[in-house]
CSV table of C-alpha atoms in Angstrom, one decimal:
chain,number,residue,atom,x,y,z
A,19,MET,CA,-13.6,26.8,-0.4
A,20,PRO,CA,-10.7,28.2,1.6
A,21,ARG,CA,-7.7,29.4,-0.4
A,22,ILE,CA,-4.1,28.8,0.4
A,23,THR,CA,-1.3,31.0,-1.0
A,24,LEU,CA,2.1,29.4,-1.4
A,25,GLU,CA,5.4,31.0,-2.3
A,26,VAL,CA,7.5,28.7,-4.4
A,27,SER,CA,10.6,29.1,-6.4
A,28,LYS,CA,10.4,29.9,-10.1
A,29,GLU,CA,11.7,26.5,-11.0
A,30,LEU,CA,9.1,24.7,-8.8
A,31,SER,CA,6.4,27.0,-10.3
A,32,GLN,CA,7.4,25.9,-13.8
A,33,GLN,CA,7.4,22.3,-12.8
A,34,LEU,CA,4.0,22.6,-11.2
A,35,ALA,CA,2.7,24.3,-14.3
A,36,GLN,CA,4.0,21.5,-16.5
A,37,VAL,CA,2.4,18.8,-14.2
A,38,GLY,CA,-0.8,20.8,-14.2
A,39,ASP,CA,-0.8,21.0,-18.0
A,40,ALA,CA,-0.1,17.3,-18.4
A,41,LEU,CA,-2.8,16.3,-15.8
A,42,ARG,CA,-5.4,18.5,-17.4
A,43,GLN,CA,-4.7,16.9,-20.8
A,44,ALA,CA,-4.8,13.4,-19.2
A,45,THR,CA,-7.7,13.8,-16.8
A,46,SER,CA,-9.7,16.8,-18.0
A,47,CYS,CA,-9.0,19.3,-15.2
A,48,LEU,CA,-7.4,17.8,-12.2
A,49,ARG,CA,-6.7,20.7,-9.9
A,50,LEU,CA,-3.6,21.3,-7.7
A,51,SER,CA,-5.9,21.0,-4.7
A,52,GLU,CA,-6.9,17.5,-5.8
A,53,LEU,CA,-3.3,16.6,-6.4
A,54,LEU,CA,-2.3,17.8,-2.9
A,55,ALA,CA,-5.2,15.8,-1.4
A,56,LEU,CA,-4.0,12.7,-3.1
A,57,SER,CA,-0.4,13.2,-2.0
A,58,LEU,CA,-1.5,13.5,1.6
A,59,GLN,CA,-3.2,10.1,1.7
A,60,GLN,CA,-1.2,7.6,3.6
A,61,PRO,CA,-1.0,4.0,2.5
A,62,ALA,CA,-3.3,1.7,4.5
A,63,VAL,CA,-0.4,-0.3,5.8
A,64,PRO,CA,3.2,0.8,6.4
A,65,ALA,CA,5.4,0.9,3.3
A,66,GLN,CA,7.8,-1.7,4.8
A,67,VAL,CA,5.0,-4.3,4.5
A,68,TYR,CA,4.9,-3.9,0.8
A,69,ARG,CA,8.7,-3.7,0.6
A,70,TYR,CA,9.0,-7.0,2.6
A,71,ILE,CA,6.7,-8.8,0.1
A,72,LEU,CA,8.3,-7.2,-3.0
A,73,ASP,CA,11.8,-8.0,-1.7
A,74,PHE,CA,10.8,-11.6,-1.1
A,75,LEU,CA,9.2,-12.0,-4.6
A,76,ALA,CA,12.2,-10.3,-6.2
A,77,SER,CA,14.6,-12.8,-4.6
A,78,ASN,CA,13.3,-15.5,-7.0
A,79,PRO,CA,12.2,-17.8,-4.2
A,80,THR,CA,12.0,-21.5,-4.6
A,81,THR,CA,8.6,-23.2,-4.5
A,82,GLU,CA,9.4,-24.4,-0.9
A,83,GLN,CA,10.2,-20.8,0.2
A,84,ILE,CA,7.0,-19.6,-1.3
A,85,ALA,CA,5.0,-22.3,0.5
A,86,GLU,CA,6.7,-21.3,3.8
A,87,PHE,CA,6.4,-17.6,3.3
A,88,LYS,CA,4.7,-15.8,6.2
A,89,PRO,CA,4.6,-12.3,7.6
A,90,ILE,CA,7.3,-11.1,10.0
A,91,PRO,CA,6.4,-11.2,13.7
A,92,GLU,CA,5.6,-7.4,13.8
A,93,MET,CA,3.1,-7.8,10.9
A,94,GLN,CA,1.5,-10.8,12.6
A,95,GLU,CA,1.2,-8.9,15.9
A,96,ARG,CA,-0.4,-5.9,14.2
A,97,LEU,CA,-2.9,-8.2,12.4
A,98,ARG,CA,-3.8,-9.9,15.7
A,99,THR,CA,-4.4,-6.4,17.3
A,100,LEU,CA,-6.6,-5.3,14.4
A,101,LEU,CA,-8.6,-8.5,14.5
A,102,ALA,CA,-9.1,-8.3,18.2
A,103,ARG,CA,-10.3,-4.7,17.9
A,104,SER,CA,-12.5,-5.7,15.0
A,105,ASN,CA,-14.1,-8.5,17.0
A,106,ALA,CA,-14.7,-6.0,19.9
A,107,GLY,CA,-16.2,-3.5,17.5
A,108,GLU,CA,-13.6,-0.9,18.3
A,109,LEU,CA,-11.9,-0.3,14.9
A,110,THR,CA,-11.4,3.2,13.7
A,111,PRO,CA,-12.1,4.0,10.0
A,112,THR,CA,-8.3,4.1,9.4
A,113,GLU,CA,-7.8,0.7,11.2
A,114,LEU,CA,-10.6,-0.7,9.1
A,115,LYS,CA,-8.8,0.4,5.9
A,116,GLU,CA,-5.6,-1.2,7.3
A,117,LEU,CA,-7.3,-4.5,8.1
A,118,ASP,CA,-8.9,-4.5,4.6
A,119,GLU,CA,-5.5,-4.0,3.0
A,120,TYR,CA,-4.0,-6.8,5.1
A,121,GLU,CA,-6.8,-9.0,3.8
A,122,ARG,CA,-6.0,-8.1,0.2
A,123,ILE,CA,-2.3,-8.8,0.8
A,124,GLU,CA,-3.2,-12.2,2.4
A,125,HIS,CA,-5.4,-13.0,-0.6
A,126,LEU,CA,-2.5,-12.2,-3.0
A,127,VAL,CA,-0.1,-14.4,-1.0
A,128,VAL,CA,-2.6,-17.2,-1.0
A,129,MET,CA,-3.0,-16.9,-4.8
A,130,ILE,CA,0.8,-16.9,-5.2
A,131,LYS,CA,1.1,-20.0,-3.1
A,132,ALA,CA,-1.8,-21.8,-4.8
A,133,GLY,CA,-0.2,-21.1,-8.2
A,134,ASN,CA,2.9,-23.0,-7.0
A,135,LEU,CA,1.3,-26.0,-5.3
A,136,SER,CA,1.5,-28.0,-8.5
A,137,TYR,CA,5.3,-27.5,-8.5
A,138,LEU,CA,5.5,-28.7,-4.9
A,139,THR,CA,3.8,-32.0,-5.5
A,140,ARG,CA,6.2,-33.2,-8.2
């Protein structure tokens, strides 16, 4: 395995040591290399997608607003692009992860909407 040498400040070195100690106790030997690998992983969809949904839910929407909730046009366009590439068999592994995440988000939104349907029919 290749080695990388980093020069860090004494303060950062102490913080890394504390994190490493805590992680070893919690996970039985998670190494800094594994921590770095995890930190380099990008979310499957842009962070603003999650922020949009969380902001909507945090706004305490009415049942009508929940029923009408839909992705912003940029999200809809990206999903259309991913679906078209999927149908053509042209998705990259990263795009496949992104499409899978959009499907999970859609499932979550459907569940939220379904949970509110009884309120809408009163």
